[in-house]
């Protein structure tokens, strides 16, 4: 439980409250409210003042709380000024007796409205959610490329009448040149080789590359030689 610290401000507030309480009591007694009723008037004024102040602190834009705060403050200040010698307490005017007699109903109305007026509901701070990370797009599958090789023309046979001349004039057999590999096919084969090595851990061989590409053995061997 927090301890109340006694300082000059608290002492000043107690003194000011006691003096205001006494002035309101004297004015109510002079206006014909004797006995316990004269002591109830200052309690009613001060409680209405405190209730309006608390409602003002809860809801800043509350015109009803401001209005009742001004009414209670005017009643307190009016009693303090009236008992300062400006009013003959032995002969209180009729309008002041009417105000003092009607104050309980006014204070009851103000207190009821302050209690039942809706208070501002504090808005809860919404948690900040992080934006979802974009999912990495899967690479599009590369379509398989099938290279069709044009058939080579059959060599012309020498005439049957001169077998010896044909044997003499026949050129020496030469090795067939390596098949030319298109750049697009070579790039596609390189991607397949990288994927095969990442999956199996070993380099792709000519037979596997031939099966994946659907090309002849000679072209698969040429592509495998260029991939090394």
JSON list of C-alpha atoms in Angstrom, two decimals:
[
{"chain": "A", "resi": 1, "resn": "UNK", "atom": "CA", "xyz": [0.00, 0.00, 0.00]},
{"chain": "A", "resi": 2, "resn": "UNK", "atom": "CA", "xyz": [1.54, 3.37, -0.96]},
{"chain": "A", "resi": 3, "resn": "UNK", "atom": "CA", "xyz": [2.33, 5.67, 1.94]},
{"chain": "A", "resi": 4, "resn": "UNK", "atom": "CA", "xyz": [0.96, 9.21, 1.96]},
{"chain": "A", "resi": 5, "resn": "UNK", "atom": "CA", "xyz": [3.77, 11.71, 1.99]},
{"chain": "A", "resi": 6, "resn": "UNK", "atom": "CA", "xyz": [2.97, 14.78, 4.08]},
{"chain": "A", "resi": 7, "resn": "UNK", "atom": "CA", "xyz": [4.30, 17.94, 2.43]},
{"chain": "A", "resi": 8, "resn": "UNK", "atom": "CA", "xyz": [3.35, 21.60, 2.09]},
{"chain": "A", "resi": 9, "resn": "UNK", "atom": "CA", "xyz": [0.95, 20.96, -0.80]},
{"chain": "A", "resi": 10, "resn": "UNK", "atom": "CA", "xyz": [-1.05, 18.40, 1.19]},
{"chain": "A", "resi": 11, "resn": "UNK", "atom": "CA", "xyz": [-1.23, 20.65, 4.25]},
{"chain": "A", "resi": 12, "resn": "UNK", "atom": "CA", "xyz": [-2.39, 23.55, 2.08]},
{"chain": "A", "resi": 13, "resn": "UNK", "atom": "CA", "xyz": [-5.08, 21.37, 0.50]},
{"chain": "A", "resi": 14, "resn": "UNK", "atom": "CA", "xyz": [-6.38, 20.28, 3.93]},
{"chain": "A", "resi": 15, "resn": "UNK", "atom": "CA", "xyz": [-6.54, 23.86, 5.19]},
{"chain": "A", "resi": 16, "resn": "UNK", "atom": "CA", "xyz": [-8.30, 25.13, 2.06]},
{"chain": "A", "resi": 17, "resn": "UNK", "atom": "CA", "xyz": [-10.79, 22.26, 2.16]},
{"chain": "A", "resi": 18, "resn": "UNK", "atom": "CA", "xyz": [-11.59, 22.87, 5.84]},
{"chain": "A", "resi": 19, "resn": "UNK", "atom": "CA", "xyz": [-12.20, 26.59, 5.26]},
{"chain": "A", "resi": 20, "resn": "UNK", "atom": "CA", "xyz": [-14.42, 25.95, 2.24]},
{"chain": "A", "resi": 21, "resn": "UNK", "atom": "CA", "xyz": [-16.30, 23.30, 4.20]},
{"chain": "A", "resi": 22, "resn": "UNK", "atom": "CA", "xyz": [-16.93, 25.74, 7.04]},
{"chain": "A", "resi": 23, "resn": "UNK", "atom": "CA", "xyz": [-18.10, 28.51, 4.70]},
{"chain": "A", "resi": 24, "resn": "UNK", "atom": "CA", "xyz": [-20.60, 26.22, 2.99]},
{"chain": "A", "resi": 25, "resn": "UNK", "atom": "CA", "xyz": [-21.89, 25.07, 6.39]},
{"chain": "A", "resi": 26, "resn": "UNK", "atom": "CA", "xyz": [-22.35, 28.64, 7.61]},
{"chain": "A", "resi": 27, "resn": "UNK", "atom": "CA", "xyz": [-24.19, 29.67, 4.46]},
{"chain": "A", "resi": 28, "resn": "UNK", "atom": "CA", "xyz": [-26.51, 26.65, 4.59]},
{"chain": "A", "resi": 29, "resn": "UNK", "atom": "CA", "xyz": [-27.26, 27.29, 8.27]},
{"chain": "A", "resi": 30, "resn": "UNK", "atom": "CA", "xyz": [-27.98, 30.98, 7.57]},
{"chain": "A", "resi": 31, "resn": "UNK", "atom": "CA", "xyz": [-30.35, 29.94, 4.73]},
{"chain": "A", "resi": 32, "resn": "UNK", "atom": "CA", "xyz": [-32.49, 27.90, 7.12]},
{"chain": "A", "resi": 33, "resn": "UNK", "atom": "CA", "xyz": [-30.82, 24.48, 6.89]},
{"chain": "A", "resi": 34, "resn": "UNK", "atom": "CA", "xyz": [-30.06, 23.65, 10.50]},
{"chain": "A", "resi": 35, "resn": "UNK", "atom": "CA", "xyz": [-28.68, 20.58, 12.25]},
{"chain": "A", "resi": 36, "resn": "UNK", "atom": "CA", "xyz": [-27.19, 17.77, 10.21]},
{"chain": "A", "resi": 37, "resn": "UNK", "atom": "CA", "xyz": [-28.53, 19.28, 6.99]},
{"chain": "A", "resi": 38, "resn": "UNK", "atom": "CA", "xyz": [-26.15, 22.22, 7.27]},
{"chain": "A", "resi": 39, "resn": "UNK", "atom": "CA", "xyz": [-23.20, 19.77, 7.49]},
{"chain": "A", "resi": 40, "resn": "UNK", "atom": "CA", "xyz": [-24.46, 17.73, 4.53]},
{"chain": "A", "resi": 41, "resn": "UNK", "atom": "CA", "xyz": [-24.34, 20.71, 2.11]},
{"chain": "A", "resi": 42, "resn": "UNK", "atom": "CA", "xyz": [-20.54, 21.12, 2.01]},
{"chain": "A", "resi": 43, "resn": "UNK", "atom": "CA", "xyz": [-20.14, 17.35, 1.63]},
{"chain": "A", "resi": 44, "resn": "UNK", "atom": "CA", "xyz": [-22.50, 17.39, -1.36]},
{"chain": "A", "resi": 45, "resn": "UNK", "atom": "CA", "xyz": [-20.71, 20.30, -3.06]},
{"chain": "A", "resi": 46, "resn": "UNK", "atom": "CA", "xyz": [-17.22, 18.86, -2.55]},
{"chain": "A", "resi": 47, "resn": "UNK", "atom": "CA", "xyz": [-18.21, 15.36, -3.69]},
{"chain": "A", "resi": 48, "resn": "UNK", "atom": "CA", "xyz": [-19.79, 16.72, -6.87]},
{"chain": "A", "resi": 49, "resn": "UNK", "atom": "CA", "xyz": [-16.64, 18.73, -7.52]},
{"chain": "A", "resi": 50, "resn": "UNK", "atom": "CA", "xyz": [-14.41, 15.67, -7.09]},
{"chain": "A", "resi": 51, "resn": "UNK", "atom": "CA", "xyz": [-16.69, 13.44, -9.20]},
{"chain": "A", "resi": 52, "resn": "UNK", "atom": "CA", "xyz": [-16.69, 15.94, -12.07]},
{"chain": "A", "resi": 53, "resn": "UNK", "atom": "CA", "xyz": [-12.90, 16.27, -11.88]},
{"chain": "A", "resi": 54, "resn": "UNK", "atom": "CA", "xyz": [-12.41, 12.50, -12.00]},
{"chain": "A", "resi": 55, "resn": "UNK", "atom": "CA", "xyz": [-14.72, 12.24, -15.02]},
{"chain": "A", "resi": 56, "resn": "UNK", "atom": "CA", "xyz": [-12.78, 15.03, -16.75]},
{"chain": "A", "resi": 57, "resn": "UNK", "atom": "CA", "xyz": [-9.52, 13.14, -16.25]},
{"chain": "A", "resi": 58, "resn": "UNK", "atom": "CA", "xyz": [-11.03, 9.92, -17.59]},
{"chain": "A", "resi": 59, "resn": "UNK", "atom": "CA", "xyz": [-12.60, 11.49, -20.68]},
{"chain": "A", "resi": 60, "resn": "UNK", "atom": "CA", "xyz": [-11.03, 14.69, -21.93]},
{"chain": "A", "resi": 61, "resn": "UNK", "atom": "CA", "xyz": [-13.83, 15.54, -24.38]},
{"chain": "A", "resi": 62, "resn": "UNK", "atom": "CA", "xyz": [-16.71, 15.35, -21.86]},
{"chain": "A", "resi": 63, "resn": "UNK", "atom": "CA", "xyz": [-18.76, 18.52, -21.85]},
{"chain": "A", "resi": 64, "resn": "UNK", "atom": "CA", "xyz": [-21.14, 17.26, -19.15]},
{"chain": "A", "resi": 65, "resn": "UNK", "atom": "CA", "xyz": [-18.25, 16.76, -16.72]},
{"chain": "A", "resi": 66, "resn": "UNK", "atom": "CA", "xyz": [-16.97, 20.28, -17.41]},
{"chain": "A", "resi": 67, "resn": "UNK", "atom": "CA", "xyz": [-20.45, 21.74, -16.90]},
{"chain": "A", "resi": 68, "resn": "UNK", "atom": "CA", "xyz": [-20.96, 20.05, -13.51]},
{"chain": "A", "resi": 69, "resn": "UNK", "atom": "CA", "xyz": [-17.44, 20.94, -12.47]},
{"chain": "A", "resi": 70, "resn": "UNK", "atom": "CA", "xyz": [-18.18, 24.62, -13.14]},
{"chain": "A", "resi": 71, "resn": "UNK", "atom": "CA", "xyz": [-21.50, 24.40, -11.25]},
{"chain": "A", "resi": 72, "resn": "UNK", "atom": "CA", "xyz": [-19.89, 22.83, -8.17]},
{"chain": "A", "resi": 73, "resn": "UNK", "atom": "CA", "xyz": [-16.99, 25.28, -8.29]},
{"chain": "A", "resi": 74, "resn": "UNK", "atom": "CA", "xyz": [-19.40, 28.23, -8.54]},
{"chain": "A", "resi": 75, "resn": "UNK", "atom": "CA", "xyz": [-21.33, 26.93, -5.51]},
{"chain": "A", "resi": 76, "resn": "UNK", "atom": "CA", "xyz": [-18.12, 26.58, -3.47]},
{"chain": "A", "resi": 77, "resn": "UNK", "atom": "CA", "xyz": [-16.70, 29.95, -4.51]},
{"chain": "A", "resi": 78, "resn": "UNK", "atom": "CA", "xyz": [-20.09, 31.64, -4.02]},
{"chain": "A", "resi": 79, "resn": "UNK", "atom": "CA", "xyz": [-20.31, 30.39, -0.43]},
{"chain": "A", "resi": 80, "resn": "UNK", "atom": "CA", "xyz": [-16.76, 31.51, 0.32]},
{"chain": "A", "resi": 81, "resn": "UNK", "atom": "CA", "xyz": [-17.38, 35.00, -1.07]},
{"chain": "A", "resi": 82, "resn": "UNK", "atom": "CA", "xyz": [-20.84, 35.33, 0.52]},
{"chain": "A", "resi": 83, "resn": "UNK", "atom": "CA", "xyz": [-19.50, 34.61, 4.01]},
{"chain": "A", "resi": 84, "resn": "UNK", "atom": "CA", "xyz": [-16.67, 37.13, 3.66]},
{"chain": "A", "resi": 85, "resn": "UNK", "atom": "CA", "xyz": [-18.85, 40.02, 4.89]},
{"chain": "A", "resi": 86, "resn": "UNK", "atom": "CA", "xyz": [-20.54, 40.84, 1.58]},
{"chain": "A", "resi": 87, "resn": "UNK", "atom": "CA", "xyz": [-23.78, 39.18, 2.73]},
{"chain": "A", "resi": 88, "resn": "UNK", "atom": "CA", "xyz": [-25.69, 39.65, 5.93]},
{"chain": "A", "resi": 89, "resn": "UNK", "atom": "CA", "xyz": [-26.05, 36.11, 7.25]},
{"chain": "A", "resi": 90, "resn": "UNK", "atom": "CA", "xyz": [-28.67, 37.31, 9.70]},
{"chain": "A", "resi": 91, "resn": "UNK", "atom": "CA", "xyz": [-30.96, 38.39, 6.85]},
{"chain": "A", "resi": 92, "resn": "UNK", "atom": "CA", "xyz": [-30.42, 36.07, 3.89]},
{"chain": "A", "resi": 93, "resn": "UNK", "atom": "CA", "xyz": [-32.36, 37.11, 0.74]},
{"chain": "A", "resi": 94, "resn": "UNK", "atom": "CA", "xyz": [-35.11, 34.86, -0.59]},
{"chain": "A", "resi": 95, "resn": "UNK", "atom": "CA", "xyz": [-33.34, 33.97, -3.86]},
{"chain": "A", "resi": 96, "resn": "UNK", "atom": "CA", "xyz": [-30.38, 32.59, -1.89]},
{"chain": "A", "resi": 97, "resn": "UNK", "atom": "CA", "xyz": [-32.71, 30.51, 0.28]},
{"chain": "A", "resi": 98, "resn": "UNK", "atom": "CA", "xyz": [-34.25, 29.11, -2.92]},
{"chain": "A", "resi": 99, "resn": "UNK", "atom": "CA", "xyz": [-30.80, 28.22, -4.32]},
{"chain": "A", "resi": 100, "resn": "UNK", "atom": "CA", "xyz": [-29.74, 26.50, -1.11]},
{"chain": "A", "resi": 101, "resn": "UNK", "atom": "CA", "xyz": [-33.01, 24.59, -0.85]},
{"chain": "A", "resi": 102, "resn": "UNK", "atom": "CA", "xyz": [-32.81, 23.44, -4.48]},
{"chain": "A", "resi": 103, "resn": "UNK", "atom": "CA", "xyz": [-29.16, 22.41, -4.34]},
{"chain": "A", "resi": 104, "resn": "UNK", "atom": "CA", "xyz": [-29.76, 18.79, -3.17]},
{"chain": "A", "resi": 105, "resn": "UNK", "atom": "CA", "xyz": [-31.88, 17.98, -6.23]},
{"chain": "A", "resi": 106, "resn": "UNK", "atom": "CA", "xyz": [-29.33, 19.64, -8.54]},
{"chain": "A", "resi": 107, "resn": "UNK", "atom": "CA", "xyz": [-26.41, 17.78, -6.94]},
{"chain": "A", "resi": 108, "resn": "UNK", "atom": "CA", "xyz": [-28.29, 14.46, -7.14]},
{"chain": "A", "resi": 109, "resn": "UNK", "atom": "CA", "xyz": [-28.97, 15.01, -10.84]},
{"chain": "A", "resi": 110, "resn": "UNK", "atom": "CA", "xyz": [-25.33, 15.89, -11.53]},
{"chain": "A", "resi": 111, "resn": "UNK", "atom": "CA", "xyz": [-23.95, 12.94, -9.61]},
{"chain": "A", "resi": 112, "resn": "UNK", "atom": "CA", "xyz": [-26.32, 10.51, -11.35]},
{"chain": "A", "resi": 113, "resn": "UNK", "atom": "CA", "xyz": [-25.41, 11.79, -14.81]},
{"chain": "A", "resi": 114, "resn": "UNK", "atom": "CA", "xyz": [-21.69, 11.60, -14.04]},
{"chain": "A", "resi": 115, "resn": "UNK", "atom": "CA", "xyz": [-21.95, 8.05, -12.77]},
{"chain": "A", "resi": 116, "resn": "UNK", "atom": "CA", "xyz": [-23.98, 6.75, -15.70]},
{"chain": "A", "resi": 117, "resn": "UNK", "atom": "CA", "xyz": [-22.25, 8.67, -18.48]},
{"chain": "A", "resi": 118, "resn": "UNK", "atom": "CA", "xyz": [-20.19, 6.35, -20.74]},
{"chain": "A", "resi": 119, "resn": "UNK", "atom": "CA", "xyz": [-16.45, 6.51, -20.16]},
{"chain": "A", "resi": 120, "resn": "UNK", "atom": "CA", "xyz": [-13.94, 6.39, -22.94]},
{"chain": "A", "resi": 121, "resn": "UNK", "atom": "CA", "xyz": [-12.68, 2.88, -23.54]},
{"chain": "A", "resi": 122, "resn": "UNK", "atom": "CA", "xyz": [-8.90, 2.86, -23.97]},
{"chain": "A", "resi": 123, "resn": "UNK", "atom": "CA", "xyz": [-7.91, 1.49, -27.32]},
{"chain": "A", "resi": 124, "resn": "UNK", "atom": "CA", "xyz": [-5.64, -1.52, -27.17]},
{"chain": "A", "resi": 125, "resn": "UNK", "atom": "CA", "xyz": [-2.54, -1.38, -29.26]},
{"chain": "A", "resi": 126, "resn": "UNK", "atom": "CA", "xyz": [-2.67, -3.98, -31.97]},
{"chain": "A", "resi": 127, "resn": "UNK", "atom": "CA", "xyz": [0.34, -6.24, -32.27]},
{"chain": "A", "resi": 128, "resn": "UNK", "atom": "CA", "xyz": [2.48, -5.58, -35.24]},
{"chain": "A", "resi": 129, "resn": "UNK", "atom": "CA", "xyz": [2.63, -8.67, -37.44]},
{"chain": "A", "resi": 130, "resn": "UNK", "atom": "CA", "xyz": [5.59, -9.13, -39.68]},
{"chain": "A", "resi": 131, "resn": "UNK", "atom": "CA", "xyz": [4.85, -9.37, -43.35]},
{"chain": "A", "resi": 132, "resn": "UNK", "atom": "CA", "xyz": [5.08, -12.96, -44.62]},
{"chain": "A", "resi": 133, "resn": "UNK", "atom": "CA", "xyz": [8.25, -13.67, -46.50]},
{"chain": "A", "resi": 134, "resn": "UNK", "atom": "CA", "xyz": [7.75, -14.37, -50.18]},
{"chain": "A", "resi": 135, "resn": "UNK", "atom": "CA", "xyz": [7.99, -18.05, -50.98]},
{"chain": "A", "resi": 136, "resn": "UNK", "atom": "CA", "xyz": [10.81, -18.80, -53.39]},
{"chain": "A", "resi": 137, "resn": "UNK", "atom": "CA", "xyz": [9.50, -19.59, -56.80]},
{"chain": "A", "resi": 138, "resn": "UNK", "atom": "CA", "xyz": [10.33, -23.02, -58.09]},
{"chain": "A", "resi": 139, "resn": "UNK", "atom": "CA", "xyz": [12.40, -23.07, -61.26]},
{"chain": "A", "resi": 140, "resn": "UNK", "atom": "CA", "xyz": [10.44, -23.85, -64.34]},
{"chain": "A", "resi": 141, "resn": "UNK", "atom": "CA", "xyz": [11.24, -27.28, -65.76]},
{"chain": "A", "resi": 142, "resn": "UNK", "atom": "CA", "xyz": [13.31, -27.12, -68.92]},
{"chain": "A", "resi": 143, "resn": "UNK", "atom": "CA", "xyz": [11.64, -29.04, -71.71]},
{"chain": "A", "resi": 144, "resn": "UNK", "atom": "CA", "xyz": [13.58, -31.96, -73.12]},
{"chain": "A", "resi": 145, "resn": "UNK", "atom": "CA", "xyz": [15.13, -31.16, -76.47]},
{"chain": "A", "resi": 146, "resn": "UNK", "atom": "CA", "xyz": [15.31, -33.93, -79.02]},
{"chain": "A", "resi": 147, "resn": "UNK", "atom": "CA", "xyz": [17.74, -33.36, -81.88]},
{"chain": "A", "resi": 148, "resn": "UNK", "atom": "CA", "xyz": [16.95, -35.23, -85.05]},
{"chain": "A", "resi": 149, "resn": "UNK", "atom": "CA", "xyz": [19.97, -35.95, -87.20]},
{"chain": "A", "resi": 150, "resn": "UNK", "atom": "CA", "xyz": [19.53, -35.97, -90.96]},
{"chain": "A", "resi": 151, "resn": "UNK", "atom": "CA", "xyz": [20.45, -39.30, -92.55]},
{"chain": "A", "resi": 152, "resn": "UNK", "atom": "CA", "xyz": [23.80, -39.31, -94.32]},
{"chain": "A", "resi": 153, "resn": "UNK", "atom": "CA", "xyz": [23.75, -40.03, -98.06]},
{"chain": "A", "resi": 154, "resn": "UNK", "atom": "CA", "xyz": [24.95, -43.48, -99.02]},
{"chain": "A", "resi": 155, "resn": "UNK", "atom": "CA", "xyz": [28.34, -43.50, -100.79]},
{"chain": "A", "resi": 156, "resn": "UNK", "atom": "CA", "xyz": [28.36, -44.23, -104.51]},
{"chain": "A", "resi": 157, "resn": "UNK", "atom": "CA", "xyz": [29.66, -47.70, -105.43]},
{"chain": "A", "resi": 158, "resn": "UNK", "atom": "CA", "xyz": [32.32, -48.00, -108.13]},
{"chain": "A", "resi": 159, "resn": "UNK", "atom": "CA", "xyz": [31.32, -49.69, -111.34]},
{"chain": "A", "resi": 160, "resn": "UNK", "atom": "CA", "xyz": [31.54, -53.48, -111.25]},
{"chain": "A", "resi": 161, "resn": "UNK", "atom": "CA", "xyz": [33.55, -53.65, -114.44]},
{"chain": "A", "resi": 162, "resn": "UNK", "atom": "CA", "xyz": [36.63, -52.10, -112.96]},
{"chain": "A", "resi": 163, "resn": "UNK", "atom": "CA", "xyz": [37.17, -53.54, -109.50]},
{"chain": "A", "resi": 164, "resn": "UNK", "atom": "CA", "xyz": [40.92, -53.13, -109.62]},
{"chain": "A", "resi": 165, "resn": "UNK", "atom": "CA", "xyz": [40.75, -49.43, -110.60]},
{"chain": "A", "resi": 166, "resn": "UNK", "atom": "CA", "xyz": [38.17, -48.79, -107.89]},
{"chain": "A", "resi": 167, "resn": "UNK", "atom": "CA", "xyz": [40.42, -50.44, -105.31]},
{"chain": "A", "resi": 168, "resn": "UNK", "atom": "CA", "xyz": [43.36, -48.37, -106.47]},
{"chain": "A", "resi": 169, "resn": "UNK", "atom": "CA", "xyz": [41.49, -45.10, -106.64]},
{"chain": "A", "resi": 170, "resn": "UNK", "atom": "CA", "xyz": [39.57, -45.57, -103.34]},
{"chain": "A", "resi": 171, "resn": "UNK", "atom": "CA", "xyz": [40.68, -43.00, -100.74]},
{"chain": "A", "resi": 172, "resn": "UNK", "atom": "CA", "xyz": [42.07, -44.05, -97.40]},
{"chain": "A", "resi": 173, "resn": "UNK", "atom": "CA", "xyz": [39.44, -44.26, -94.63]},
{"chain": "A", "resi": 174, "resn": "UNK", "atom": "CA", "xyz": [39.40, -41.21, -92.39]},
{"chain": "A", "resi": 175, "resn": "UNK", "atom": "CA", "xyz": [37.87, -40.83, -88.93]},
{"chain": "A", "resi": 176, "resn": "UNK", "atom": "CA", "xyz": [34.43, -39.27, -88.83]},
{"chain": "A", "resi": 177, "resn": "UNK", "atom": "CA", "xyz": [34.45, -35.66, -87.54]},
{"chain": "A", "resi": 178, "resn": "UNK", "atom": "CA", "xyz": [32.94, -34.99, -84.14]},
{"chain": "A", "resi": 179, "resn": "UNK", "atom": "CA", "xyz": [29.30, -34.02, -84.28]},
{"chain": "A", "resi": 180, "resn": "UNK", "atom": "CA", "xyz": [28.64, -30.31, -83.80]},
{"chain": "A", "resi": 181, "resn": "UNK", "atom": "CA", "xyz": [26.67, -29.59, -80.63]},
{"chain": "A", "resi": 182, "resn": "UNK", "atom": "CA", "xyz": [24.14, -26.69, -80.71]},
{"chain": "A", "resi": 183, "resn": "UNK", "atom": "CA", "xyz": [24.68, -24.12, -77.93]},
{"chain": "A", "resi": 184, "resn": "UNK", "atom": "CA", "xyz": [21.11, -24.52, -76.64]},
{"chain": "A", "resi": 185, "resn": "UNK", "atom": "CA", "xyz": [21.51, -28.28, -76.40]},
{"chain": "A", "resi": 186, "resn": "UNK", "atom": "CA", "xyz": [24.87, -27.87, -74.65]},
{"chain": "A", "resi": 187, "resn": "UNK", "atom": "CA", "xyz": [23.37, -25.48, -72.06]},
{"chain": "A", "resi": 188, "resn": "UNK", "atom": "CA", "xyz": [20.50, -27.86, -71.41]},
{"chain": "A", "resi": 189, "resn": "UNK", "atom": "CA", "xyz": [22.92, -30.78, -71.05]},
{"chain": "A", "resi": 190, "resn": "UNK", "atom": "CA", "xyz": [25.03, -28.77, -68.60]},
{"chain": "A", "resi": 191, "resn": "UNK", "atom": "CA", "xyz": [21.95, -28.12, -66.42]},
{"chain": "A", "resi": 192, "resn": "UNK", "atom": "CA", "xyz": [21.11, -31.82, -66.46]},
{"chain": "A", "resi": 193, "resn": "UNK", "atom": "CA", "xyz": [24.68, -32.70, -65.51]},
{"chain": "A", "resi": 194, "resn": "UNK", "atom": "CA", "xyz": [24.68, -30.22, -62.61]},
{"chain": "A", "resi": 195, "resn": "UNK", "atom": "CA", "xyz": [21.33, -31.54, -61.36]},
{"chain": "A", "resi": 196, "resn": "UNK", "atom": "CA", "xyz": [22.57, -35.15, -61.63]},
{"chain": "A", "resi": 197, "resn": "UNK", "atom": "CA", "xyz": [25.76, -34.36, -59.73]},
{"chain": "A", "resi": 198, "resn": "UNK", "atom": "CA", "xyz": [23.85, -32.46, -56.99]},
{"chain": "A", "resi": 199, "resn": "UNK", "atom": "CA", "xyz": [21.45, -35.41, -56.59]},
{"chain": "A", "resi": 200, "resn": "UNK", "atom": "CA", "xyz": [23.79, -38.40, -56.84]},
{"chain": "A", "resi": 201, "resn": "UNK", "atom": "CA", "xyz": [27.16, -36.84, -56.05]},
{"chain": "A", "resi": 202, "resn": "UNK", "atom": "CA", "xyz": [28.79, -38.24, -59.21]},
{"chain": "A", "resi": 203, "resn": "UNK", "atom": "CA", "xyz": [29.26, -36.88, -62.69]},
{"chain": "A", "resi": 204, "resn": "UNK", "atom": "CA", "xyz": [26.81, -37.87, -65.36]},
{"chain": "A", "resi": 205, "resn": "UNK", "atom": "CA", "xyz": [27.97, -40.46, -67.88]},
{"chain": "A", "resi": 206, "resn": "UNK", "atom": "CA", "xyz": [27.37, -40.60, -71.61]},
{"chain": "A", "resi": 207, "resn": "UNK", "atom": "CA", "xyz": [24.70, -43.31, -71.42]},
{"chain": "A", "resi": 208, "resn": "UNK", "atom": "CA", "xyz": [22.65, -41.42, -68.82]},
{"chain": "A", "resi": 209, "resn": "UNK", "atom": "CA", "xyz": [22.99, -38.17, -70.75]},
{"chain": "A", "resi": 210, "resn": "UNK", "atom": "CA", "xyz": [21.92, -39.92, -73.94]},
{"chain": "A", "resi": 211, "resn": "UNK", "atom": "CA", "xyz": [18.84, -41.33, -72.22]},
{"chain": "A", "resi": 212, "resn": "UNK", "atom": "CA", "xyz": [17.92, -37.95, -70.73]},
{"chain": "A", "resi": 213, "resn": "UNK", "atom": "CA", "xyz": [18.37, -36.02, -73.98]},
{"chain": "A", "resi": 214, "resn": "UNK", "atom": "CA", "xyz": [17.23, -38.69, -76.43]},
{"chain": "A", "resi": 215, "resn": "UNK", "atom": "CA", "xyz": [20.15, -38.11, -78.81]},
{"chain": "A", "resi": 216, "resn": "UNK", "atom": "CA", "xyz": [22.41, -40.55, -80.69]},
{"chain": "A", "resi": 217, "resn": "UNK", "atom": "CA", "xyz": [25.42, -42.06, -78.98]},
{"chain": "A", "resi": 218, "resn": "UNK", "atom": "CA", "xyz": [27.93, -40.05, -80.99]},
{"chain": "A", "resi": 219, "resn": "UNK", "atom": "CA", "xyz": [26.25, -36.77, -80.09]},
{"chain": "A", "resi": 220, "resn": "UNK", "atom": "CA", "xyz": [25.98, -37.81, -76.44]},
{"chain": "A", "resi": 221, "resn": "UNK", "atom": "CA", "xyz": [29.72, -38.62, -76.42]},
{"chain": "A", "resi": 222, "resn": "UNK", "atom": "CA", "xyz": [30.52, -35.23, -77.96]},
{"chain": "A", "resi": 223, "resn": "UNK", "atom": "CA", "xyz": [28.40, -33.43, -75.37]},
{"chain": "A", "resi": 224, "resn": "UNK", "atom": "CA", "xyz": [29.96, -35.43, -72.52]},
{"chain": "A", "resi": 225, "resn": "UNK", "atom": "CA", "xyz": [33.43, -34.52, -73.79]},
{"chain": "A", "resi": 226, "resn": "UNK", "atom": "CA", "xyz": [32.54, -30.83, -73.73]},
{"chain": "A", "resi": 227, "resn": "UNK", "atom": "CA", "xyz": [31.09, -31.03, -70.24]},
{"chain": "A", "resi": 228, "resn": "UNK", "atom": "CA", "xyz": [34.38, -32.25, -68.73]}
]
